[in-house]
Coordinates of C-alpha atoms in Angstrom, one line a residue:
Chain A
X1 CA -14.0 -30.3 -25.3
X2 CA -12.0 -29.8 -28.5
X3 CA -15.2 -29.4 -30.5
X4 CA -16.7 -26.9 -28.1
X5 CA -13.6 -24.7 -27.7
X6 CA -12.4 -22.8 -24.7
X7 CA -14.6 -19.8 -24.8
X8 CA -17.8 -21.7 -25.4
X9 CA -16.9 -24.0 -22.6
X10 CA -16.3 -21.1 -20.2
X11 CA -19.6 -19.6 -21.2
X12 CA -21.3 -22.9 -20.6
X13 CA -19.7 -23.2 -17.2
X14 CA -21.0 -19.8 -16.1
X15 CA -24.5 -20.0 -17.7
X16 CA -27.3 -19.4 -15.2
X17 CA -24.9 -18.9 -12.2
X18 CA -25.6 -16.4 -9.5
X19 CA -22.5 -14.6 -8.5
X20 CA -23.7 -13.0 -5.3
X21 CA -22.8 -9.8 -3.6
X22 CA -19.1 -10.3 -3.1
X23 CA -18.2 -10.8 -6.8
X24 CA -18.3 -7.3 -8.2
X25 CA -17.1 -8.3 -11.7
X26 CA -17.4 -12.0 -12.6
X27 CA -16.1 -14.1 -15.4
X28 CA -15.5 -12.7 -18.9
X29 CA -12.9 -10.0 -18.4
X30 CA -9.1 -10.2 -17.8
X31 CA -9.7 -10.5 -14.1
X32 CA -12.6 -10.7 -11.6
X33 CA -13.2 -8.0 -9.0
X34 CA -14.1 -9.1 -5.5
X35 CA -15.2 -7.1 -2.5
X36 CA -13.0 -6.9 0.6
X37 CA -15.1 -4.9 3.0
X38 CA -12.6 -5.2 5.9
X39 CA -9.7 -3.9 3.8
X40 CA -8.0 -7.3 3.7
X41 CA -8.7 -10.8 2.6
X42 CA -7.4 -14.3 3.1
X43 CA -6.3 -16.5 0.2
X44 CA -5.4 -20.1 -0.1
X45 CA -4.6 -22.3 -3.1
X46 CA -4.5 -26.1 -3.7
X47 CA -3.9 -28.3 -6.7
X48 CA -5.5 -31.7 -7.2
X49 CA -4.0 -34.1 -9.8
X50 CA -5.8 -37.1 -11.3
X51 CA -4.7 -40.5 -9.9
X52 CA -2.9 -38.6 -7.2
X53 CA -5.7 -36.9 -5.3
X54 CA -8.7 -38.5 -6.9
X55 CA -9.5 -41.4 -9.2
X56 CA -12.1 -41.3 -12.0
X57 CA -13.3 -44.8 -11.2
X58 CA -13.8 -44.0 -7.5
X59 CA -15.3 -40.5 -7.6
X60 CA -18.0 -38.9 -9.8
X61 CA -17.1 -35.6 -11.6
X62 CA -19.4 -33.8 -9.1
X63 CA -17.6 -35.4 -6.2
X64 CA -14.2 -34.3 -7.5
X65 CA -15.4 -30.8 -8.1
X66 CA -16.9 -30.6 -4.6
X67 CA -13.8 -31.9 -3.0
X68 CA -11.6 -29.4 -4.8
X69 CA -13.7 -26.5 -3.5
X70 CA -14.2 -28.0 0.0
X71 CA -10.5 -28.3 0.8
X72 CA -9.8 -24.8 -0.2
X73 CA -12.8 -23.4 1.6
X74 CA -11.7 -25.2 4.7
X75 CA -8.3 -23.4 4.6
X76 CA -10.1 -20.1 4.4
X77 CA -12.5 -20.9 7.2
X78 CA -9.6 -22.2 9.3
X79 CA -8.3 -18.6 9.3
X80 CA -11.6 -17.5 10.8
X81 CA -12.8 -16.0 7.5
X82 CA -16.0 -16.4 5.6
X83 CA -15.5 -17.6 2.0
X84 CA -16.1 -14.8 -0.5
X85 CA -15.0 -16.3 -3.8
X86 CA -13.1 -18.9 -5.7
X87 CA -11.2 -19.0 -9.0
X88 CA -10.5 -22.3 -10.7
X89 CA -7.9 -23.3 -13.2
X90 CA -8.7 -26.5 -15.0
X91 CA -6.4 -28.6 -17.1
X92 CA -8.0 -31.5 -19.0
X93 CA -7.5 -33.7 -22.1
X94 CA -9.1 -32.4 -25.3
X95 CA -11.1 -35.6 -25.5
X96 CA -12.8 -35.0 -22.1
X97 CA -16.6 -35.3 -22.5
X98 CA -18.4 -32.0 -22.0
X99 CA -20.8 -33.9 -19.7
X100 CA -17.8 -34.6 -17.4
X101 CA -16.9 -31.0 -17.1
X102 CA -20.6 -30.1 -16.6
X103 CA -20.6 -32.5 -13.6
X104 CA -17.3 -31.2 -12.2
X105 CA -18.4 -27.6 -12.4
X106 CA -21.8 -28.4 -10.9
X107 CA -20.1 -30.1 -8.0
X108 CA -17.8 -27.1 -7.5
X109 CA -20.8 -24.7 -7.5
X110 CA -22.7 -26.9 -5.1
X111 CA -19.9 -26.8 -2.5
X112 CA -19.1 -23.2 -3.1
X113 CA -22.7 -22.4 -2.4
X114 CA -22.6 -24.5 0.8
X115 CA -19.5 -22.4 1.7
X116 CA -21.4 -19.2 1.0
X117 CA -19.5 -17.9 -2.1
X118 CA -19.4 -18.0 -5.9
X119 CA -16.8 -19.0 -8.5
X120 CA -15.6 -15.7 -9.8
X121 CA -13.5 -16.8 -12.7
X122 CA -11.0 -19.3 -14.0
X123 CA -8.9 -20.7 -16.8
X124 CA -9.3 -23.9 -19.0
X125 CA -6.3 -25.4 -20.7
X126 CA -5.4 -28.7 -22.3
X127 CA -3.4 -31.1 -20.1
X128 CA -2.5 -34.9 -20.4
X129 CA -4.6 -35.6 -17.3
X130 CA -7.1 -33.8 -15.2
X131 CA -5.6 -31.1 -13.0
X132 CA -7.7 -28.8 -10.9
X133 CA -6.2 -25.8 -9.1
X134 CA -8.5 -23.8 -6.8
X135 CA -7.8 -20.5 -5.2
X136 CA -10.2 -19.5 -2.4
X137 CA -10.7 -16.1 -0.8
X138 CA -12.4 -15.0 2.4
X139 CA -13.3 -12.1 4.6
X140 CA -11.8 -12.3 8.1
X141 CA -14.7 -12.3 10.5
X142 CA -12.8 -10.4 13.3
X143 CA -9.1 -11.0 13.2
X144 CA -7.5 -13.8 11.2
X145 CA -6.8 -16.8 13.5
X146 CA -3.3 -18.2 12.9
X147 CA -1.6 -21.4 14.0
X148 CA 0.8 -19.4 16.2
X149 CA -1.6 -18.3 19.0
X150 CA -1.9 -21.5 21.2
X151 CA -0.9 -21.0 24.8
X152 CA -0.1 -23.6 27.5
X153 CA -3.3 -24.5 29.3
X154 CA -5.6 -24.0 26.3
X155 CA -8.2 -26.6 25.4
X156 CA -7.7 -28.5 22.1
X157 CA -11.0 -29.1 20.4
X158 CA -12.2 -30.3 17.0
X159 CA -15.4 -29.8 14.9
X160 CA -16.2 -32.4 12.4
X161 CA -15.4 -36.1 11.8
X162 CA -11.9 -37.5 12.0
X163 CA -10.6 -40.6 10.2
X164 CA -13.7 -41.0 8.0
X165 CA -11.9 -40.0 4.8
X166 CA -9.0 -42.4 5.5
X167 CA -11.4 -45.2 6.4
X168 CA -13.3 -44.6 3.1
X169 CA -10.1 -44.6 1.2
X170 CA -9.1 -47.9 2.9
X171 CA -12.5 -49.4 1.8
X172 CA -12.0 -48.3 -1.8
X173 CA -8.4 -49.5 -1.9
X174 CA -9.3 -52.9 -0.5
X175 CA -12.1 -53.3 -2.9
X176 CA -14.4 -53.8 0.1
X177 CA -18.2 -53.3 0.1
X178 CA -18.7 -49.6 -0.6
X179 CA -22.5 -50.0 0.0
X180 CA -22.0 -51.4 3.5
X181 CA -19.6 -48.6 4.4
X182 CA -21.3 -45.9 2.4
X183 CA -20.8 -43.2 5.0
X184 CA -17.0 -43.3 5.1
X185 CA -16.8 -43.8 1.4
X186 CA -18.9 -40.7 0.9
X187 CA -16.7 -38.8 3.4
X188 CA -13.6 -39.8 1.3
X189 CA -15.2 -38.8 -2.0
X190 CA -16.5 -35.4 -0.7
X191 CA -15.3 -34.0 2.6
X192 CA -17.9 -31.8 4.3
X193 CA -16.0 -29.3 6.4
X194 CA -18.3 -28.0 9.2
X195 CA -18.0 -24.4 8.1
X196 CA -20.8 -23.3 10.4
X197 CA -19.0 -24.5 13.5
X198 CA -16.5 -21.7 12.9
X199 CA -18.6 -19.1 11.0
X200 CA -21.5 -19.2 13.6
X201 CA -19.3 -18.9 16.6
X202 CA -20.3 -15.9 18.8
X203 CA -18.0 -13.0 18.1
X204 CA -17.0 -13.0 21.8
X205 CA -15.5 -16.5 21.6
X206 CA -11.7 -16.3 21.5
X207 CA -10.0 -18.9 19.3
X208 CA -6.3 -18.8 20.1
X209 CA -5.2 -21.0 17.1
X210 CA -6.9 -22.9 14.4
X211 CA -6.2 -25.2 11.4
X212 CA -8.1 -27.6 9.2
X213 CA -7.3 -31.2 9.3
X214 CA -5.9 -31.9 5.9
X215 CA -2.6 -33.8 6.4
X216 CA -3.7 -35.7 9.5
X217 CA -4.8 -34.6 13.0
X218 CA -1.4 -35.1 14.6
X219 CA 0.4 -33.5 11.6
X220 CA -1.8 -30.5 11.6
X221 CA -1.6 -30.1 15.4
X222 CA 2.2 -30.4 15.1
X223 CA 2.1 -27.3 12.9
X224 CA 0.1 -25.4 15.6
X225 CA 2.6 -26.7 18.3
X226 CA 5.6 -25.6 16.3
X227 CA 4.2 -22.3 15.3
X228 CA 3.0 -21.5 18.8
X229 CA 6.1 -22.9 20.6
X230 CA 4.1 -25.3 22.7
X231 CA 3.3 -29.0 23.0
X232 CA -0.1 -30.5 22.2
X233 CA -1.4 -33.6 24.2
X234 CA -4.3 -35.5 22.7
X235 CA -6.6 -37.8 24.6
X236 CA -7.0 -40.9 22.5
X237 CA -10.3 -41.8 24.1
X238 CA -11.7 -38.4 23.3
X239 CA -11.0 -38.7 19.6
X240 CA -12.0 -42.4 19.2
X241 CA -15.0 -42.7 16.9
X242 CA -17.1 -45.9 17.4
X243 CA -18.6 -45.5 14.0
X244 CA -15.2 -46.5 12.5
X245 CA -14.9 -49.7 14.5
X246 CA -16.9 -51.9 12.1
X247 CA -14.9 -50.7 9.1
X248 CA -11.6 -51.4 11.0
X249 CA -12.8 -54.8 12.0
X250 CA -13.8 -55.7 8.4
X251 CA -10.5 -54.5 7.0
X252 CA -8.3 -55.7 9.9
X253 CA -7.1 -52.1 10.3
X254 CA -6.5 -49.8 13.2
X255 CA -9.2 -47.2 13.5
X256 CA -7.1 -45.0 15.8
X257 CA -4.5 -44.5 13.1
X258 CA -7.2 -43.3 10.7
X259 CA -8.4 -40.8 13.4
X260 CA -4.9 -39.6 14.5
X261 CA -3.1 -39.5 11.1
X262 CA -5.8 -39.8 8.4
X263 CA -6.1 -36.4 7.0
X264 CA -8.5 -35.1 4.2
X265 CA -11.5 -34.9 6.5
X266 CA -11.1 -31.1 6.6
X267 CA -12.5 -31.0 10.1
X268 CA -11.4 -28.0 12.1
X269 CA -8.9 -28.2 15.0
X270 CA -8.6 -25.2 17.3
X271 CA -7.4 -24.1 20.7
X272 CA -9.6 -22.2 23.1
X273 CA -8.8 -20.6 26.4
X274 CA -9.3 -23.1 29.2
X275 CA -11.7 -20.8 31.1
X276 CA -14.4 -20.8 28.5
X277 CA -16.7 -23.7 27.7
X278 CA -16.0 -25.5 24.5
X279 CA -18.4 -23.9 21.9
X280 CA -21.4 -25.7 20.4
X281 CA -20.3 -28.0 17.6
X282 CA -16.9 -28.6 19.1
X283 CA -15.6 -31.3 21.3
X284 CA -12.5 -31.2 23.6
X285 CA -9.8 -33.7 22.6
X286 CA -6.8 -32.6 24.5
X287 CA -4.7 -29.9 26.1
X288 CA -1.9 -27.5 25.1
X289 CA 1.1 -27.8 27.4
X290 CA 4.5 -26.2 27.7
X291 CA 7.2 -27.9 25.7
X292 CA 7.3 -29.0 22.1
X293 CA 5.9 -31.7 19.9
X294 CA 2.8 -33.9 19.8
X295 CA 1.8 -36.2 22.6
X296 CA -1.0 -38.9 22.8
X297 CA -2.2 -39.7 26.3
X298 CA 0.9 -38.1 27.8
X299 CA 3.4 -40.0 25.7
X300 CA 5.5 -38.4 22.9
X301 CA 4.2 -39.7 19.6
X302 CA 6.8 -41.5 17.6
X303 CA 4.8 -42.8 14.6
X304 CA 4.0 -41.0 11.4
X305 CA 2.0 -37.8 11.9
X306 CA 0.2 -37.8 8.6
X307 CA 0.7 -37.5 4.9
X308 CA 3.3 -35.4 3.1
X309 CA 3.2 -34.7 -0.7
X310 CA 6.6 -36.2 -1.7
X311 CA 7.0 -39.0 0.8
X312 CA 5.9 -41.8 -1.4
X313 CA 2.2 -41.1 -1.2
X314 CA 1.0 -44.3 0.5
X315 CA -1.8 -42.4 2.1
X316 CA -3.6 -40.9 -0.9
X317 CA -5.3 -42.7 -3.7
X318 CA -3.6 -45.8 -4.9
X319 CA -2.0 -46.2 -8.3
X320 CA 1.5 -44.8 -7.9
Chain B
X1 CA 12.0 -33.4 -4.4
X2 CA 11.0 -36.7 -2.9
X3 CA 14.1 -36.6 -0.6
X4 CA 13.5 -33.0 0.5
X5 CA 9.7 -33.4 1.2
X6 CA 6.9 -30.9 0.7
X7 CA 7.4 -28.8 3.9
X8 CA 11.2 -28.5 3.6
X9 CA 10.7 -27.6 -0.1
X10 CA 8.2 -24.8 0.8
X11 CA 10.6 -23.5 3.5
X12 CA 13.4 -23.4 0.9
X13 CA 11.2 -21.6 -1.6
X14 CA 10.4 -18.8 0.9
X15 CA 13.8 -18.5 2.6
X16 CA 15.1 -14.9 2.5
X17 CA 12.1 -13.5 0.6
X18 CA 10.7 -10.1 1.4
X19 CA 7.0 -10.1 1.4
X20 CA 6.4 -6.3 1.2
X21 CA 3.6 -4.3 2.7
X22 CA 0.6 -5.8 1.0
X23 CA 1.2 -9.4 2.3
X24 CA 0.0 -9.1 5.9
X25 CA 0.4 -12.9 6.6
X26 CA 2.7 -14.8 4.3
X27 CA 3.3 -18.5 3.8
X28 CA 3.2 -21.0 6.6
X29 CA -0.5 -20.9 7.7
X30 CA -3.7 -22.3 6.3
X31 CA -4.0 -19.2 4.1
X32 CA -2.3 -15.9 3.5
X33 CA -3.7 -12.5 4.3
X34 CA -3.4 -9.7 1.8
X35 CA -4.3 -6.0 2.1
X36 CA -7.1 -4.5 0.0
X37 CA -7.0 -0.8 0.9
X38 CA -9.7 0.1 -1.5
X39 CA -12.1 -2.5 -0.2
X40 CA -12.0 -4.5 -3.4
X41 CA -9.4 -6.4 -5.3
X42 CA -8.9 -7.9 -8.8
X43 CA -8.0 -11.6 -9.2
X44 CA -6.9 -13.6 -12.2
X45 CA -5.7 -17.2 -12.6
X46 CA -3.9 -19.1 -15.3
X47 CA -2.5 -22.6 -15.6
X48 CA 0.7 -23.5 -17.6
X49 CA 1.3 -27.1 -18.5
X50 CA 4.6 -28.6 -19.6
X51 CA 4.9 -29.3 -23.4
X52 CA 1.7 -27.3 -23.9
X53 CA 2.7 -23.8 -22.7
X54 CA 6.4 -24.3 -22.3
X55 CA 9.1 -26.8 -23.2
X56 CA 12.0 -27.7 -20.9
X57 CA 14.4 -27.8 -23.8
X58 CA 13.4 -24.3 -25.0
X59 CA 13.2 -22.4 -21.7
X60 CA 15.2 -22.3 -18.5
X61 CA 13.4 -22.9 -15.2
X62 CA 13.7 -19.2 -14.4
X63 CA 12.2 -18.3 -17.8
X64 CA 9.2 -20.6 -17.1
X65 CA 8.7 -19.1 -13.7
X66 CA 8.9 -15.6 -14.9
X67 CA 6.5 -16.3 -17.8
X68 CA 3.9 -17.8 -15.4
X69 CA 3.9 -14.7 -13.2
X70 CA 4.1 -12.2 -16.1
X71 CA 1.0 -13.5 -17.9
X72 CA -1.1 -13.3 -14.7
X73 CA 0.3 -9.9 -13.6
X74 CA -0.6 -8.6 -17.1
X75 CA -4.2 -9.7 -16.5
X76 CA -4.3 -7.8 -13.3
X77 CA -2.7 -4.6 -14.8
X78 CA -5.1 -4.9 -17.8
X79 CA -7.9 -4.2 -15.2
X80 CA -6.0 -0.9 -14.3
X81 CA -4.9 -2.5 -11.0
X82 CA -1.5 -2.6 -9.4
X83 CA -0.3 -6.2 -8.6
X84 CA -0.5 -6.8 -4.8
X85 CA 0.3 -10.5 -4.5
X86 CA 0.5 -13.9 -6.1
X87 CA -0.2 -17.5 -5.0
X88 CA 1.3 -20.4 -6.9
X89 CA 0.3 -24.1 -7.0
X90 CA 3.0 -26.3 -8.4
X91 CA 2.6 -29.8 -9.6
X92 CA 5.9 -31.7 -10.4
X93 CA 7.3 -35.2 -10.7
X94 CA 9.0 -36.5 -7.5
X95 CA 12.3 -36.9 -9.3
X96 CA 12.4 -33.1 -10.2
X97 CA 15.8 -31.8 -9.2
X98 CA 15.6 -29.3 -6.4
X99 CA 17.8 -27.0 -8.4
X100 CA 15.1 -26.9 -11.1
X101 CA 12.5 -25.7 -8.5
X102 CA 15.0 -23.2 -7.2
X103 CA 15.4 -21.7 -10.7
X104 CA 11.6 -21.7 -11.3
X105 CA 10.9 -20.0 -8.0
X106 CA 13.7 -17.5 -8.5
X107 CA 12.2 -16.6 -11.9
X108 CA 8.8 -16.2 -10.3
X109 CA 10.1 -13.9 -7.7
X110 CA 12.1 -11.8 -10.2
X111 CA 9.0 -11.1 -12.3
X112 CA 6.8 -10.7 -9.2
X113 CA 9.2 -8.0 -8.0
X114 CA 9.2 -6.3 -11.4
X115 CA 5.4 -6.3 -11.1
X116 CA 5.7 -4.8 -7.6
X117 CA 4.3 -7.6 -5.5
X118 CA 5.3 -10.7 -3.6
X119 CA 4.4 -14.4 -3.7
X120 CA 2.1 -14.8 -0.7
X121 CA 1.7 -18.6 -0.6
X122 CA 1.2 -21.7 -2.5
X123 CA 0.9 -25.5 -2.8
X124 CA 3.3 -28.2 -4.0
X125 CA 2.0 -31.6 -5.1
X126 CA 3.3 -34.5 -7.2
X127 CA 2.2 -34.6 -10.8
X128 CA 3.3 -36.6 -13.9
X129 CA 4.5 -33.5 -15.6
X130 CA 5.2 -29.9 -14.5
X131 CA 2.0 -27.9 -14.0
X132 CA 2.1 -24.3 -12.7
X133 CA -1.1 -22.5 -11.6
X134 CA -0.7 -18.9 -10.7
X135 CA -3.4 -16.6 -9.2
X136 CA -2.6 -12.9 -9.2
X137 CA -4.2 -10.1 -7.1
X138 CA -4.2 -6.4 -7.6
X139 CA -5.5 -3.1 -6.2
X140 CA -7.6 -1.1 -8.6
X141 CA -5.9 2.2 -9.2
X142 CA -9.1 4.2 -9.6
X143 CA -11.9 2.1 -11.0
X144 CA -11.3 -1.2 -12.7
X145 CA -11.2 -0.8 -16.5
X146 CA -13.3 -3.5 -18.2
X147 CA -13.5 -4.7 -21.8
X148 CA -16.9 -3.3 -22.2
X149 CA -16.3 0.5 -22.2
X150 CA -15.1 1.2 -25.7
X151 CA -17.2 3.8 -27.6
X152 CA -17.3 4.5 -31.3
X153 CA -14.7 7.2 -32.1
X154 CA -12.2 6.1 -29.4
X155 CA -8.6 5.6 -30.4
X156 CA -7.2 2.1 -30.2
X157 CA -3.7 2.0 -28.8
X158 CA -1.1 -0.5 -27.6
X159 CA 1.8 -0.5 -25.2
X160 CA 4.5 -3.1 -25.7
X161 CA 5.7 -5.2 -28.6
X162 CA 3.4 -7.3 -30.8
X163 CA 4.3 -10.5 -32.6
X164 CA 7.6 -10.9 -30.9
X165 CA 6.6 -14.0 -28.9
X166 CA 5.1 -15.7 -32.0
X167 CA 8.2 -14.9 -34.0
X168 CA 10.4 -16.3 -31.2
X169 CA 8.3 -19.4 -31.1
X170 CA 8.6 -19.8 -34.9
X171 CA 12.4 -19.5 -34.6
X172 CA 12.5 -22.3 -32.0
X173 CA 10.0 -24.5 -33.8
X174 CA 12.0 -24.2 -37.1
X175 CA 15.3 -25.0 -35.3
X176 CA 16.6 -21.7 -36.7
X177 CA 19.5 -19.6 -35.2
X178 CA 18.4 -18.6 -31.8
X179 CA 21.5 -16.4 -31.3
X180 CA 20.8 -14.4 -34.5
X181 CA 17.2 -13.8 -33.4
X182 CA 17.9 -13.6 -29.7
X183 CA 15.5 -10.7 -29.1
X184 CA 12.4 -12.5 -30.3
X185 CA 13.4 -15.8 -28.7
X186 CA 13.8 -14.0 -25.4
X187 CA 10.4 -12.4 -25.9
X188 CA 8.9 -15.8 -26.4
X189 CA 10.6 -17.3 -23.4
X190 CA 9.8 -14.4 -21.0
X191 CA 7.2 -11.9 -22.0
X192 CA 7.8 -8.5 -20.5
X193 CA 4.5 -6.8 -20.1
X194 CA 5.0 -3.0 -20.0
X195 CA 3.3 -2.6 -16.6
X196 CA 4.5 1.0 -16.1
X197 CA 2.7 2.1 -19.3
X198 CA -0.5 1.5 -17.3
X199 CA 0.5 2.0 -13.7
X200 CA 2.2 5.3 -14.4
X201 CA -0.6 6.8 -16.4
X202 CA -1.7 10.1 -14.9
X203 CA -4.9 9.6 -12.8
X204 CA -6.7 12.1 -15.1
X205 CA -6.3 9.9 -18.2
X206 CA -9.5 8.0 -19.0
X207 CA -9.1 4.5 -20.4
X208 CA -12.4 3.4 -21.8
X209 CA -11.5 -0.3 -22.2
X210 CA -8.4 -2.4 -21.8
X211 CA -7.1 -5.9 -22.2
X212 CA -3.7 -7.6 -22.4
X213 CA -2.7 -9.3 -25.6
X214 CA -2.6 -13.0 -24.7
X215 CA -4.5 -14.8 -27.4
X216 CA -3.6 -12.5 -30.3
X217 CA -4.2 -8.8 -31.0
X218 CA -7.3 -9.4 -33.1
X219 CA -8.7 -12.0 -30.8
X220 CA -8.3 -9.8 -27.8
X221 CA -9.6 -6.8 -29.6
X222 CA -12.6 -8.9 -30.7
X223 CA -13.4 -9.4 -27.0
X224 CA -13.4 -5.7 -26.5
X225 CA -15.6 -5.2 -29.6
X226 CA -18.0 -7.8 -28.5
X227 CA -18.2 -6.7 -24.8
X228 CA -18.6 -3.1 -25.9
X229 CA -21.0 -3.6 -28.8
X230 CA -18.7 -1.9 -31.3
X231 CA -16.4 -2.6 -34.1
X232 CA -12.6 -2.2 -34.0
X233 CA -10.6 -1.2 -37.1
X234 CA -6.8 -1.7 -37.1
X235 CA -4.4 0.1 -39.3
X236 CA -1.9 -2.6 -40.5
X237 CA 0.8 0.0 -41.2
X238 CA 0.6 1.3 -37.6
X239 CA 1.1 -2.2 -36.1
X240 CA 3.8 -3.3 -38.5
X241 CA 7.2 -3.8 -36.7
X242 CA 10.2 -3.7 -39.0
X243 CA 12.2 -5.5 -36.3
X244 CA 10.3 -8.7 -37.3
X245 CA 11.1 -8.5 -41.0
X246 CA 14.5 -10.2 -40.9
X247 CA 13.0 -13.1 -38.9
X248 CA 10.0 -13.4 -41.3
X249 CA 12.4 -13.4 -44.3
X250 CA 14.7 -16.0 -42.8
X251 CA 11.7 -18.3 -42.0
X252 CA 9.7 -17.5 -45.1
X253 CA 6.9 -16.4 -42.8
X254 CA 4.4 -13.5 -42.7
X255 CA 5.3 -11.0 -40.0
X256 CA 1.9 -9.4 -40.2
X257 CA 0.3 -12.6 -39.0
X258 CA 2.6 -12.7 -36.0
X259 CA 1.7 -9.1 -35.2
X260 CA -2.1 -9.5 -35.7
X261 CA -2.7 -12.9 -34.3
X262 CA 0.4 -13.9 -32.4
X263 CA -0.6 -13.6 -28.8
X264 CA 1.5 -14.2 -25.7
X265 CA 3.3 -10.9 -25.9
X266 CA 1.2 -9.6 -23.0
X267 CA 1.3 -6.1 -24.5
X268 CA -1.6 -3.9 -23.4
X269 CA -4.4 -2.9 -25.8
X270 CA -6.7 -0.1 -24.8
X271 CA -9.1 2.4 -26.1
X272 CA -8.9 6.1 -25.2
X273 CA -11.3 9.0 -25.9
X274 CA -10.4 10.5 -29.3
X275 CA -10.1 14.0 -27.8
X276 CA -7.0 13.2 -25.6
X277 CA -3.5 12.6 -26.9
X278 CA -2.3 9.0 -26.8
X279 CA -0.4 8.8 -23.5
X280 CA 3.4 8.3 -23.3
X281 CA 4.4 4.7 -23.9
X282 CA 1.3 4.0 -26.1
X283 CA 0.9 4.2 -29.8
X284 CA -2.3 4.6 -31.8
X285 CA -3.1 1.6 -34.0
X286 CA -6.7 2.1 -35.0
X287 CA -10.2 3.3 -34.3
X288 CA -13.4 2.1 -32.6
X289 CA -16.3 2.3 -34.9
X290 CA -20.0 1.6 -34.8
X291 CA -21.0 -2.0 -35.8
X292 CA -19.5 -5.3 -34.8
X293 CA -16.4 -7.3 -35.3
X294 CA -12.8 -6.7 -36.2
X295 CA -11.5 -4.9 -39.3
X296 CA -8.1 -4.4 -40.7
X297 CA -7.6 -1.4 -42.9
X298 CA -11.4 -1.1 -43.2
X299 CA -12.0 -4.6 -44.3
X300 CA -13.7 -7.3 -42.1
X301 CA -11.0 -9.8 -41.0
X302 CA -11.9 -13.3 -42.1
X303 CA -8.7 -15.2 -41.0
X304 CA -8.0 -16.7 -37.6
X305 CA -8.1 -14.1 -34.8
X306 CA -5.6 -15.9 -32.6
X307 CA -5.2 -18.9 -30.5
X308 CA -7.8 -20.9 -28.5
X309 CA -7.0 -23.6 -26.0
X310 CA -8.8 -26.5 -27.5
X311 CA -8.5 -25.8 -31.3
X312 CA -5.6 -28.1 -32.0
X313 CA -3.0 -25.9 -30.5
X314 CA -0.9 -25.1 -33.6
X315 CA 0.0 -21.8 -32.1
X316 CA 1.6 -22.8 -28.8
X317 CA 4.7 -24.8 -28.3
X318 CA 5.1 -27.8 -30.6
X319 CA 4.9 -31.4 -29.5
X320 CA 1.2 -32.2 -29.7

């Protein structure tokens, strides 16, 4: 990277890319210009730090890049918005091989393309370890869907897998057979948010509240419960995933904990009015009730809800 | 920070803040929602890394926060756009005192307010050293002004000080008297981009090309020259700043190098049609000519143009 220099590196990152219709002015000026046809846009930002959110021996450069984009795109889609652009700030050591950055950027573009948007610009600086900061933008499809709209009686539903990323992390941390459990390891390395489950909903479908599952299902639902002034009750049988049982058995672990508190799957959790059918791609997992807090099978949940950034970090990648 | 936890910390960062009219949905959901009344917005992102872009023994937390916002706001204003919002991703060690983060965030808000916008959201993660990634948004005032519009004959003009940040850095690096040279040291710690010089221009004033001076006057003008397919010729007498002479004398340094290649002042450099007077707040410093490259007093410049992120870093803060 030192040999190539910042500007040559940025040119290399952008060579041959197609910026699509939303990016009106792409990389190469002081700022990008992005379309906002509805007169407003949603924006979310996340930072990933080496050895904290990913490990270079567990993930390929392309995996890391794709994950960084996916988790931000999921935040945008969880607002009921279609991704329209990303900007990326990248900190990396001067001795980083250019091939590493090529892989990282290719992974970013692949996931950005899957999410329907381009990388409109960025920044590259030197840093003691790899740090990736992604900001994602989106066009609200109709109105933004917040966490605060859930009403007692609503159906709680999810789209996408739960607990897979946590199971994959457990496989990697235990040094278990990554070939045998390739599906969950892949899910940990690169979450695949089911964007289409939201973006292809019929316009007539009302979503009362929505979030993506980043910190853990119960943690993220607790945010909806708190913002909406309601309680959420989850049916443990409805969220159980038999695909995780062999992994749990092999590791002597509790699959239900992965499902309920695992985070990082970037599934979508939403509440729908009780009088409409759960839309295609979604499955009902519980009910919104009056009250406060998070319940599982009718009982107040007293265990950890998920992962928080300064709590000691036992839930993310090992090493600190 | 570890004791407080991520969510309490974020609540603390946002307590009592006024989010203004552009931030339609502020912190606390998956994403923020920002107004884009013109149907498009500009966006820029920059990352600042501890000991690379700032030093904790040279700058207060508030200084660091203000600088992070200022350099991003300057990019937005350099597109002829009024800042409308910022998002901030913050990586910091778990043992970071909460008072440090309070100071950092207060400095961010102070500069954001000076730029006319609010901090709409963010992310806080654990990191081995402080990393700050800011993304700034803005409303184009009329049309975005790019680097590519300069035409032979145009006047080159600047608004804001040049070389002050580099002089301040030199004072700090030499261990010289920071009280005696307080003005330039302050300019290094917190650049003050002259936003109003752009944002209060009469709508009838044509700017053909514009950039902020972040890498060095000659480096940034070389980007305009290259993008526009022209040459830029700077009058060294017009950019000389007598206020820097005592600093240069004390340090046995060359003030003209600070002015021409110093960067980080976040002044604005623009080109205007030759047939209009240079607007209030701006001063003419040269001329656009046919050809290519950067000239000083009619001679092709062969020295370094400014600072680049992977070139060894002699120009930013010491320590690596």
